[in-house]
Structures are given as C-alpha cells and as structure tokens.
Coordinates of C-alpha atoms (C1' of nucleotides) in Angstrom, one line a residue:
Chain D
X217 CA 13.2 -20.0 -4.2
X218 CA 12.6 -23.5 -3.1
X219 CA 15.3 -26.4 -5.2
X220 CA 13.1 -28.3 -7.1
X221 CA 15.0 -31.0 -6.0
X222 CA 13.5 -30.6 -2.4
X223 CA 9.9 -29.6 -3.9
X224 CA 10.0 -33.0 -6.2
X225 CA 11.2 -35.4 -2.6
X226 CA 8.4 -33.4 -0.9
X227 CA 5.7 -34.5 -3.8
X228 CA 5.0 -31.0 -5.4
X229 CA 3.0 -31.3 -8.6
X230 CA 3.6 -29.2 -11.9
X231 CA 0.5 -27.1 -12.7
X232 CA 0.3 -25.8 -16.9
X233 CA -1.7 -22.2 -17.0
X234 CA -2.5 -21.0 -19.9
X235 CA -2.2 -17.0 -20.6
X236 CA -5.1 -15.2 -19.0
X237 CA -5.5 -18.2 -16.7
X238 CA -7.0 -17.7 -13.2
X239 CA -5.2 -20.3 -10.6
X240 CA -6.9 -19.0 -7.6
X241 CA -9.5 -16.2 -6.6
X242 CA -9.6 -13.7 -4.1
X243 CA -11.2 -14.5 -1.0
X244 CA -10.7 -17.9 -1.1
X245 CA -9.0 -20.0 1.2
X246 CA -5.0 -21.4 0.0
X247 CA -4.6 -24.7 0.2
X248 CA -1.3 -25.2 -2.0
X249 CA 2.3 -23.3 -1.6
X250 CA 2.9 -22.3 -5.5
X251 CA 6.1 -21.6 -6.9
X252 CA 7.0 -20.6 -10.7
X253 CA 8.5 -22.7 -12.8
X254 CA 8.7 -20.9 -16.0
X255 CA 6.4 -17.9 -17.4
X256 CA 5.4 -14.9 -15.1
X257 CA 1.9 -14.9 -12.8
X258 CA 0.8 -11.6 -11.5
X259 CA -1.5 -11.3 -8.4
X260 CA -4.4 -8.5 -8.6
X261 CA -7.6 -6.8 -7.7
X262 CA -10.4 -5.1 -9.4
X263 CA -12.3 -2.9 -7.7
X264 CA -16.5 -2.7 -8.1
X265 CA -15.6 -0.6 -11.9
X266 CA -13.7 -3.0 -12.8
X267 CA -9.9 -0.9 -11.9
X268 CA -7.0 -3.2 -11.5
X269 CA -4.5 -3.4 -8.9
X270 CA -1.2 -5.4 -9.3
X271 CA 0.2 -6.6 -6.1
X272 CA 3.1 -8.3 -7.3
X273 CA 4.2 -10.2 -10.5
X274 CA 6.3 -13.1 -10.2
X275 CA 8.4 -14.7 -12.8
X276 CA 10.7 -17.8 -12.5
X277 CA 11.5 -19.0 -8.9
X278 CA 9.7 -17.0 -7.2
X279 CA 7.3 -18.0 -4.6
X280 CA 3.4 -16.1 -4.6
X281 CA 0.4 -16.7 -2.3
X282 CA 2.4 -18.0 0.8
X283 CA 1.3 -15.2 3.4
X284 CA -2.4 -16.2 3.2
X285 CA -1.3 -20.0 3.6
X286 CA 0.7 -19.2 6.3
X287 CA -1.2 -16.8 8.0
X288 CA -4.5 -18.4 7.7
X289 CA -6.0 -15.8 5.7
X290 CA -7.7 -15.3 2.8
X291 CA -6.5 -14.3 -0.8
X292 CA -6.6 -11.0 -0.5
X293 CA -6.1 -11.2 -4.4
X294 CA -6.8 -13.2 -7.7
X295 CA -3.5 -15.3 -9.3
X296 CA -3.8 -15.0 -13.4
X297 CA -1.1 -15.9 -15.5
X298 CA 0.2 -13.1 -17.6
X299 CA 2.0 -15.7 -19.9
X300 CA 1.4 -19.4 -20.7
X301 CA 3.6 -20.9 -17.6
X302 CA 4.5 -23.6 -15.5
X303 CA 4.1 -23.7 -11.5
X304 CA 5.0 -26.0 -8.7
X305 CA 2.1 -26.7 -6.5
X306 CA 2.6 -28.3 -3.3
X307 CA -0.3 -29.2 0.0
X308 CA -0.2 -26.9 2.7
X309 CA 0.8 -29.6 5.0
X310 CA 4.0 -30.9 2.8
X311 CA 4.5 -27.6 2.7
X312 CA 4.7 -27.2 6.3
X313 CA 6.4 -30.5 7.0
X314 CA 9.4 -29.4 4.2
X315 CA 9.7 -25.9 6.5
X316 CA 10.4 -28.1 9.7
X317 CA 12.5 -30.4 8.5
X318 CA 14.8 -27.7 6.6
X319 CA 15.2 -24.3 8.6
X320 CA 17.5 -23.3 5.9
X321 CA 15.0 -22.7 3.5
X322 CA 13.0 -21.5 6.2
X323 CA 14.8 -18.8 7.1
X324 CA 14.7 -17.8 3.4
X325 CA 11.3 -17.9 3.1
X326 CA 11.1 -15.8 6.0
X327 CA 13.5 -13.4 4.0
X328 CA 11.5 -13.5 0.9
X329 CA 8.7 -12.5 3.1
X330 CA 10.5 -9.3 4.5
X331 CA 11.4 -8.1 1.6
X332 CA 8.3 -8.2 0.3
X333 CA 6.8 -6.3 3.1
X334 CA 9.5 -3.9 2.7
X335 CA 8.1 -3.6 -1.1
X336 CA 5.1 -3.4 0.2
X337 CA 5.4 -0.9 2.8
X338 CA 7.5 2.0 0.1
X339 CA 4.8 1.4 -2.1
X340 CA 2.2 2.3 -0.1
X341 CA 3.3 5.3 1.1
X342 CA 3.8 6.3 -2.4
X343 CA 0.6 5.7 -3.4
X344 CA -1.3 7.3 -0.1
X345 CA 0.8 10.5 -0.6
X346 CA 3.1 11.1 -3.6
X347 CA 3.1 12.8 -7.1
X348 CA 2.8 10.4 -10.0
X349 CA 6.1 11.3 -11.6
X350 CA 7.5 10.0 -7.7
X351 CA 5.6 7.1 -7.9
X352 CA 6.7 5.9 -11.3
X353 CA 10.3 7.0 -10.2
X354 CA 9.8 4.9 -7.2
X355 CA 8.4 1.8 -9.1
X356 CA 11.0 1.8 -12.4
X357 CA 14.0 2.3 -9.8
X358 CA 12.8 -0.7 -7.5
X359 CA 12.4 -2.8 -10.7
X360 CA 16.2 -1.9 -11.8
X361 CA 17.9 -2.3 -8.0
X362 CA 15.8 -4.9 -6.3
X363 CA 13.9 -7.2 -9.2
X364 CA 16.8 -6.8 -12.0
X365 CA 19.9 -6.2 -9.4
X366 CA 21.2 -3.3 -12.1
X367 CA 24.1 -1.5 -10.5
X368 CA 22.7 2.2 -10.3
X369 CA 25.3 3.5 -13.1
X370 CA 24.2 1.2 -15.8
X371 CA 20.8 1.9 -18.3
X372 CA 18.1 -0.1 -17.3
X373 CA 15.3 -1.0 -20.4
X374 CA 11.6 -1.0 -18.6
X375 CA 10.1 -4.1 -19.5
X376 CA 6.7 -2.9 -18.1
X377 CA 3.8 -1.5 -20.3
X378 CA 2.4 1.8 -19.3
X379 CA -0.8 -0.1 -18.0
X380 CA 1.1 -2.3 -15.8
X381 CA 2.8 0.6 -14.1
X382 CA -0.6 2.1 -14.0
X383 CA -2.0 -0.6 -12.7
X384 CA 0.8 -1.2 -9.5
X385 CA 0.9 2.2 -8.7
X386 CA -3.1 3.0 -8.4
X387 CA -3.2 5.5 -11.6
X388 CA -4.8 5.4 -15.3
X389 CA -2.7 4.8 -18.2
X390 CA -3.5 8.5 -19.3
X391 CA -1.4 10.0 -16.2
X392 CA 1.3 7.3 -16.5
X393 CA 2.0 8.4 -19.9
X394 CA 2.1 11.9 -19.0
X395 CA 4.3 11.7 -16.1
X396 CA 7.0 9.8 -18.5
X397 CA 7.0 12.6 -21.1
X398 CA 7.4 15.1 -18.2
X399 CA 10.6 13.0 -16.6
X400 CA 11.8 12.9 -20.1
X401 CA 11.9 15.8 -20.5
X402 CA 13.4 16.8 -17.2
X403 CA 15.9 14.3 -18.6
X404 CA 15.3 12.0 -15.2
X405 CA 14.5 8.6 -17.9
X406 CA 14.8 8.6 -21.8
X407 CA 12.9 7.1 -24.6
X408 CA 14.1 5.0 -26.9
X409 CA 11.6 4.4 -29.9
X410 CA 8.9 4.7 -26.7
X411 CA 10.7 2.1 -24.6
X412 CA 11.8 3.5 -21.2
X413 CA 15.5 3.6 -20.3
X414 CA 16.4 4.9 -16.4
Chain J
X168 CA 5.5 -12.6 20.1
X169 CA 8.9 -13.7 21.4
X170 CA 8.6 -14.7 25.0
X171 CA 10.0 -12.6 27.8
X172 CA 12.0 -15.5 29.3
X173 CA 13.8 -16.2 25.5
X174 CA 14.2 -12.8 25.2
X175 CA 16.0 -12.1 28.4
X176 CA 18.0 -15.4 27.6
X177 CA 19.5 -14.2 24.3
X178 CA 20.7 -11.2 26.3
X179 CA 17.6 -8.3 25.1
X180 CA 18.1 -5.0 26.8
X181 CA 15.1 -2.6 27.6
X182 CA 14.5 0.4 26.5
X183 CA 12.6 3.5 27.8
X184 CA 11.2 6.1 25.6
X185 CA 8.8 9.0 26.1
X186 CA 6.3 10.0 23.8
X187 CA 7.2 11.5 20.6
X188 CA 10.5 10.2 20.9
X189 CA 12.3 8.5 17.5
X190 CA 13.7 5.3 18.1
X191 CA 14.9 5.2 14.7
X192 CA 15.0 6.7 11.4
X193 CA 13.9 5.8 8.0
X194 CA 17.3 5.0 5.4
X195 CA 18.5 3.6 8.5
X196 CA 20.8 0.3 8.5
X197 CA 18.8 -1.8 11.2
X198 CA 20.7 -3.2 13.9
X199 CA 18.0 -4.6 16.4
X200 CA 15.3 -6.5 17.2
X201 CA 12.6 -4.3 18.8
X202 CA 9.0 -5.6 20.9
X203 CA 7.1 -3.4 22.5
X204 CA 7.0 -4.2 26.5
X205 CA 4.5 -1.3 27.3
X206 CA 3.2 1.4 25.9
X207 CA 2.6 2.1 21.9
X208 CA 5.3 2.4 19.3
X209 CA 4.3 3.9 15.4
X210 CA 6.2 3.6 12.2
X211 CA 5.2 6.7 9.6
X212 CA 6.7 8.4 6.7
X213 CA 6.2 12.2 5.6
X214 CA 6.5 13.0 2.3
X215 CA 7.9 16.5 1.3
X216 CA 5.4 18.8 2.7
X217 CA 4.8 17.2 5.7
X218 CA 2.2 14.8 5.3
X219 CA 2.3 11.7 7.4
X220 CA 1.7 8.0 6.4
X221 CA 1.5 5.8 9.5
X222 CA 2.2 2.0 8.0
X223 CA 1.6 0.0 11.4
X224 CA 1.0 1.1 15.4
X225 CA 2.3 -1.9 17.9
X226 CA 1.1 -2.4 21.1
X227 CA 2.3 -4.4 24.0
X228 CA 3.6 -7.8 23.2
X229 CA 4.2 -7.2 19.2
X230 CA 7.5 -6.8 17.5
X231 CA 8.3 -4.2 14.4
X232 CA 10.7 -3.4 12.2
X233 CA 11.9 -6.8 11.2
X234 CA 11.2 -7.3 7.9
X235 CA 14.4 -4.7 6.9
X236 CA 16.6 -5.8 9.8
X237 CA 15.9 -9.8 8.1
X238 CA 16.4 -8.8 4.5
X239 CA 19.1 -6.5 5.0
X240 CA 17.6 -3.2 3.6
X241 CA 17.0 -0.4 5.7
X242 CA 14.4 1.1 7.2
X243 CA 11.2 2.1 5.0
X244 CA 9.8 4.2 7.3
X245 CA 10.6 6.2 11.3
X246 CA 9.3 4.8 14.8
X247 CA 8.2 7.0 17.1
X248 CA 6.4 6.5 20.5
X249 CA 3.1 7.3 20.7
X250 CA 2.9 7.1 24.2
X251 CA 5.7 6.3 26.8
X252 CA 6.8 3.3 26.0
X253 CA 9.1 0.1 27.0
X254 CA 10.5 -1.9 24.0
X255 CA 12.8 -4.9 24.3
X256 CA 16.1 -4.2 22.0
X257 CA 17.9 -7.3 21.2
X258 CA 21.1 -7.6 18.3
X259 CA 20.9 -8.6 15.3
X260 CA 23.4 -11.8 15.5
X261 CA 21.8 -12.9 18.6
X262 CA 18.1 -12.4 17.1
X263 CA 19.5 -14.9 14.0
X264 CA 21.0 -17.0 17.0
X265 CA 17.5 -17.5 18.8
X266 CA 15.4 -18.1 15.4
X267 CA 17.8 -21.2 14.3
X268 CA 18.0 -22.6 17.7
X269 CA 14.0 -22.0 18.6
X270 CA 12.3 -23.0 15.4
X271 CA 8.5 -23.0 16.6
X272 CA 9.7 -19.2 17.3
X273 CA 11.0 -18.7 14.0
X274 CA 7.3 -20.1 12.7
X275 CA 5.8 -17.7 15.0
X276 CA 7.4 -14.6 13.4
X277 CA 7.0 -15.8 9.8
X278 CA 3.7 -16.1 10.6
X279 CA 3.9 -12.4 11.9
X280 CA 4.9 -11.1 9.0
X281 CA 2.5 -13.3 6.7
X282 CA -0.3 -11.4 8.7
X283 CA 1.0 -8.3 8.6
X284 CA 2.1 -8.9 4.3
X285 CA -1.7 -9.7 4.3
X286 CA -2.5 -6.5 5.9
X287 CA -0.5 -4.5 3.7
X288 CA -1.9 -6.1 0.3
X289 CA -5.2 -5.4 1.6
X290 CA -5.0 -1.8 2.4
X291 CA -2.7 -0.6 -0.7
X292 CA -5.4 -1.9 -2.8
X293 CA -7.7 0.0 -0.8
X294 CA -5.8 3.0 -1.1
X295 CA -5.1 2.8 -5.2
X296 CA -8.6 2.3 -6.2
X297 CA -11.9 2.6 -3.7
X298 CA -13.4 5.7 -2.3
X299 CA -12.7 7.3 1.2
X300 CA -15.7 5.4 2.9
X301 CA -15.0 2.2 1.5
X302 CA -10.7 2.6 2.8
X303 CA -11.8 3.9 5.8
X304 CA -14.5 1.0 6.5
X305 CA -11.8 -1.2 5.2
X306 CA -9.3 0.1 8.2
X307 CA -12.1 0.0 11.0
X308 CA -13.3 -3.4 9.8
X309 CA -9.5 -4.9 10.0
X310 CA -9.1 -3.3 13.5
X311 CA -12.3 -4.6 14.8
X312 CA -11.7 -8.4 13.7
X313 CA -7.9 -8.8 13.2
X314 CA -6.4 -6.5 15.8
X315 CA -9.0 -6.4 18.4
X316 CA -10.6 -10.1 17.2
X317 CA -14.2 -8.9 18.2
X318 CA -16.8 -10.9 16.9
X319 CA -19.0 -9.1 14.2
X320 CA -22.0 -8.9 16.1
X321 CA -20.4 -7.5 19.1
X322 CA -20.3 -3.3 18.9
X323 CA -16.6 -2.2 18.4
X324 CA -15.8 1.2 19.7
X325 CA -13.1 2.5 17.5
X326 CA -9.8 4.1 19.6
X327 CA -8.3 5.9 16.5
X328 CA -8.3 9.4 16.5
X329 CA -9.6 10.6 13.0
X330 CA -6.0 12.3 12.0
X331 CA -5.0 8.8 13.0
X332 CA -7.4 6.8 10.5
X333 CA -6.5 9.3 7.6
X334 CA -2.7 8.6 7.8
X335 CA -3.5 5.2 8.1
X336 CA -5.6 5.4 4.7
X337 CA -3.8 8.6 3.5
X338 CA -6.7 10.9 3.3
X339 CA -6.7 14.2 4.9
X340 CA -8.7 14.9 8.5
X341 CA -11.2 16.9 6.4
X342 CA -12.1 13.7 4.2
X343 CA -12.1 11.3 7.3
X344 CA -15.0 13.4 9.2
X345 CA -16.7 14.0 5.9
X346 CA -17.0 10.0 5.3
X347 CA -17.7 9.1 9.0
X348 CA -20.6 11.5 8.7
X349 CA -21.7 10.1 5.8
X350 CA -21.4 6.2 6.6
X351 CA -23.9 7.5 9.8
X352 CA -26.1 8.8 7.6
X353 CA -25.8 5.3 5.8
X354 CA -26.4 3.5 9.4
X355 CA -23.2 1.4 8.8
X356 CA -21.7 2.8 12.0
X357 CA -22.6 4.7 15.0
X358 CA -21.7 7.7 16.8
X359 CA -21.6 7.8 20.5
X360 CA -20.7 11.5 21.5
X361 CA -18.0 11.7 18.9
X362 CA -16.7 8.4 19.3
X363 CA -17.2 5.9 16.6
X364 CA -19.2 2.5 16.9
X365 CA -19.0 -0.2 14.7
Chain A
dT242 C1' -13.2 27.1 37.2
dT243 C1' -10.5 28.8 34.1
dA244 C1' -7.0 28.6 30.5
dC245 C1' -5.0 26.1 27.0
dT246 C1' -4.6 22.3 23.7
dT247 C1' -6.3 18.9 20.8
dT248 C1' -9.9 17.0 18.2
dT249 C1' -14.0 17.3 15.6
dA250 C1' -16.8 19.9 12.4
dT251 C1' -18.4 22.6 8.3
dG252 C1' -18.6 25.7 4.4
dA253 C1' -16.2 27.8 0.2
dC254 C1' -12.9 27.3 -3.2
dT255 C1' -9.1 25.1 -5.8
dT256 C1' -6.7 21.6 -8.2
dA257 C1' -4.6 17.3 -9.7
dA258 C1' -5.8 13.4 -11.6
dA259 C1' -9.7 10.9 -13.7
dT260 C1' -12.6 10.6 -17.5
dC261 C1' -13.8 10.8 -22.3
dA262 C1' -12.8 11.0 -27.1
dT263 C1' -10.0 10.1 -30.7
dA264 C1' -5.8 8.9 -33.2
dA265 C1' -1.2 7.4 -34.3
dA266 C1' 2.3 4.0 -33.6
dA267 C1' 4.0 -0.5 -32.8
dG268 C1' 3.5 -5.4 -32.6
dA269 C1' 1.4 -9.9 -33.7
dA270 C1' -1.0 -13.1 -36.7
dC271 C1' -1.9 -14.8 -41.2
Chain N
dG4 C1' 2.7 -7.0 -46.8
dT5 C1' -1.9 -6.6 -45.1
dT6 C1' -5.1 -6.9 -41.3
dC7 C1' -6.1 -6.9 -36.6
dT8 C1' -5.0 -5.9 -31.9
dT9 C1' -2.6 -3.7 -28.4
dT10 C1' 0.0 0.1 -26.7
dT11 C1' 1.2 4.8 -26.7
dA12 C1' -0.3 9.5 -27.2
dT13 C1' -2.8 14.1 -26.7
dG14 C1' -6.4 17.5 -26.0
dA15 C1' -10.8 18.9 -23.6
dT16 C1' -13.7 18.4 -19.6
dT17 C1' -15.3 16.8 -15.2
dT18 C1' -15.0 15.7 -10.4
dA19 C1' -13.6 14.0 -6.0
dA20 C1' -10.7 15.0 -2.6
dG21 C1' -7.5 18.5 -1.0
dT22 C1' -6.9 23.1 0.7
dC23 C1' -8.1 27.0 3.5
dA24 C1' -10.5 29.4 6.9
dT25 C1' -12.9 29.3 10.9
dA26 C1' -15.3 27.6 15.0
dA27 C1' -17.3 24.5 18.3
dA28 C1' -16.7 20.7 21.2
dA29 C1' -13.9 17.8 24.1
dG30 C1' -10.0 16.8 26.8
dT31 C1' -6.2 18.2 30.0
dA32 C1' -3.6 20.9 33.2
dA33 C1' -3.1 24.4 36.7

DNA sequence: TTACTTTTATGACTTAAATCATAAAAGAAC
DNA sequence: GTTCTTTTATGATTTAAGTCATAAAAGTAA
C-alpha cells in the first residue's frame, strides 16, 4: 500500500513472524503502522469459550492495525500470523510525518480505510440478520470481486478453509459445511474434490 | 467535522428533510458529501422479511456516508431521517478539491473513519460470538464513553429506544427487554421509570 | 380528559444453529 | 508408503433466541 521505497527513507524496520506468531494483543495500545511484506497476518478475537472471530486477513501489501493508531484507540483485536511472514513496522510519529509530507499516499490510506469500513459495514449486517448460506454467499463473492478482482463470469477457487469462513462470518464449522452442500446442491457454488468453485 | 465556513467555501448546499424521509438508497452510486447540520440522520439495512439493521445514527456536526462515496462502491446501506433534519450536501469533485487543498481536514476525516472502523470491529465481534447482555452492554458502554465521552463514574442515562439498541446489536425487542431486565437484576445498570441508567 | 400511538413488558411455543460424537478424506512430515 | 495431523463430513440432541400473542405503561395530539 505504502512503496517500500518511501517506508525504507522514512526508517521502517522489517519485523520476521513466525507461523502462529502474536505481533500485538488486543487491548493494547499501537505504537507502530505495520505493513506486509510477504506471508498473510489475520487479525482476531476470542470470546470468554475460546470462539474466534476473524476481522480481516491481510496478505502482501496490505496495511492492518492503522485505525487504532490513528484513532487513538485500542486494538480492538489480536495480530497472529497465519504463515511464517515478513512485515514493515514503522513509529507512529514517522508514520505521521510520511502522511504530511505525501498527501498522495494519504488520500490512499484514507481509501484503504473506506473500503474497509464498507467491508465492514456488509458484513455486519449479514451476520446480525442473515441465513448462513447468505452469509457464506456474501463472504466467497466479496473474496472473488473485491480481494481477488475476478470478473463475475470467470470460476473462482476458494482459498479459505471451512473454519476460516466460520470463523469471519460468526458460525461453527458444522453449519459452514452444511450450508456449502445445500448451495451445491442448489447449484449456486460447486465442489471440486471438496474445494469450492463460485 | 468539516467546518461551516469551508463547507460554504467549497460551494455545500443544505438540505431539509423530514422525518422518515430517505436521503438515499442502498446500491446507490454516491455522489455527495453529506453532515448533518440539525437534527438526526440513520443508515440501516432490512434484510428480506423486514428486519432492520441500523449500522450508525449521526447527529449534528458529524458527516456519513463517506467511506463508499471515497472508495468508489456504492452505498452499503439507506439513510433516513430520524427526525427533521438539516444536512450539508456538497459534490463529490469539490469534496476531493477541499481534502487536497486542506490537509489537517483530510487528517480530521481519516481520523473519522479510523474511529468509526474501530467501532465497527468492535461490535461485529460482539454480534458473531457473545450473548445478548454482553452486545447490548457492549453498545451502551460505547455510547456512554465514545459518543457521549462521560466519565465512568458519572451515571449515563441511555436515549435509545429498546427497538433502537436491538437493530443496533441485531437482536429482536423481545431479547433487548429480556437482557435489560436481567442486567438489573445483576445491578450493572439501573432503571429509572423505564429509562435505563448506566 | 380522552383518544390514539408508541414503547415496554411477559408468558408460551417454535426453530435454527450450536453442540456433541464420531468418522472418513486429504494433506504434510518423515 | 506409512504415520500423524488437519480438514471435511454427517447424524442426533440441546438450547438460546426468535416468534407469536397479548397487555400494560408511557407519550402525544386533539
């Protein structure tokens, strides 16, 4: 999102995470902008029984965490990293400085932001009031149109696990898989050898 | 959020609207910049049989409905007037215009929307995996500190009607009384002739 | 003060998704 | 190719929240 070229004249360090790695913890206050070099970081919540919730997963060049930094706040979520990766790490206050000095890539960040909220805000009136097969439906066609950019008449491969969709759309694993076998066979998605193609 | 005088400046137009009346529809191409003047604006979704999700309410002085107008997508969701209202309506090119030319204003708004991404992650979490008392605490709790900005000590007496608080957390009415009971019982909140204090 | 509307309240019943148990595939590691 | 782990799958049962019906307060308008 941010050229590593203006990261690097700005002093941003490379952080190495190991898979399973925490980076940050919920309720705690940001102090860095993070941005992914390589591998894929998810941000999530358990609740008291141990439930996950995944609030986004970012993979290469995408920015996580900045709301809270800008706004502030809190994590409202943990940062783990779903694959051994790289991220850029970069103090609030560079961070700040690199945003007044180049409104360009301020104004994307501010797009970045938007259309996150915009994730955010389908998703959660989803979860608060639709079926499961609508919510998968939902989640599999934002992945193919907004996250893979897949015009609409070409197959898109999921590259989710049944627990991942689970886990961003508020259900259990159980339902997931049962609303995929019902879409099947409505002919909505197919399998292929259990992958999901839509 | 964006001052009247800049506002004016850029050429913003007002707008009256009475209660219950749609400003705009959801899988709508946005065209404006929108901040409410006077009165109370909600965005809200229905799902097939009618149910309601409200995703914000804006009062006086706050702006909504940027994030799609910014990232080009259209609108996730109606508004609709709560109450007569006043909102300042200012173009698209000319909203771009003012950010790039006022960049403390352009920090202002992405901090707007950092607050309000915050708000979002917070309460879809809520809503995929904790109980009704611990959402609708969740809701009152955020209102009380982040809206409002009352200290915690200071009693809070909650404005939302309880139809309100369940589209909010998408419960039904029925749920909403049930838990408000219940968290009395509990002695985490108060009620004052029907009217909730926290 | 009365009439009408909206909001709050409560009990009985239903239902969709969670939970629990168990197993078969598929994938990764050696 | 065998072992171990993870993911997918399916049936039986439970349960929390939704639904439905009905009414009492509270708020508003004439």
């Amino acid at each position: 999102m941010i050229s590593d070229d203006l990261l690097k004249k700005y002093g941003a360090e490379k952080v190495h995470l190991v898979k399973r790695e925490v980076l940050f913890g919920v309720d705690t206050l940001p102090r860095y902008y993070f941005q992914v070099i390589s591998g894929k970081i998810k941000m999530n919540n358990f609740n008291e029984d141990g439930k996950e919730f995944i609030q986004g997963i970012f993979s290469e060049g995408l920015s996580f965490g900045e709301p809270p930094l800008l706004a502030e706040l809190a994590y409202p979520a943990y940062a783990e990293a779903v694959a051994n990766s790289i991220v850029w790490k970069l103090e609030k206050s560079k961070f700040l400085a690199l945003l007044k000095e180049n409104p360009e890539t301020h104004l994307v960040l501010t797009k970045v932001l938007a259309r996150r909220l915009h994730y955010k805000a389908t998703m959660v009136a989803e979860i608060s009031s639709e079926s499961p097969e609508h919510r998968l439906l939902k989640l599999i066609d934002y992945f193919k149109t907004h996250i893979h950019k897949i015009p609409d008449e070409e197959p898109y491969l999921v590259e989710l696990s049944r627990q991942q969709m689970a886990d961003l759309i508020g259900l259990r694993v159980e339902t997931v898989i049962r609303a995929i076998k019902s879409l099947e066979k409505k002919n909505i998605l197919q399998l292929q050898s259990h992958k999901i193609v839509r």
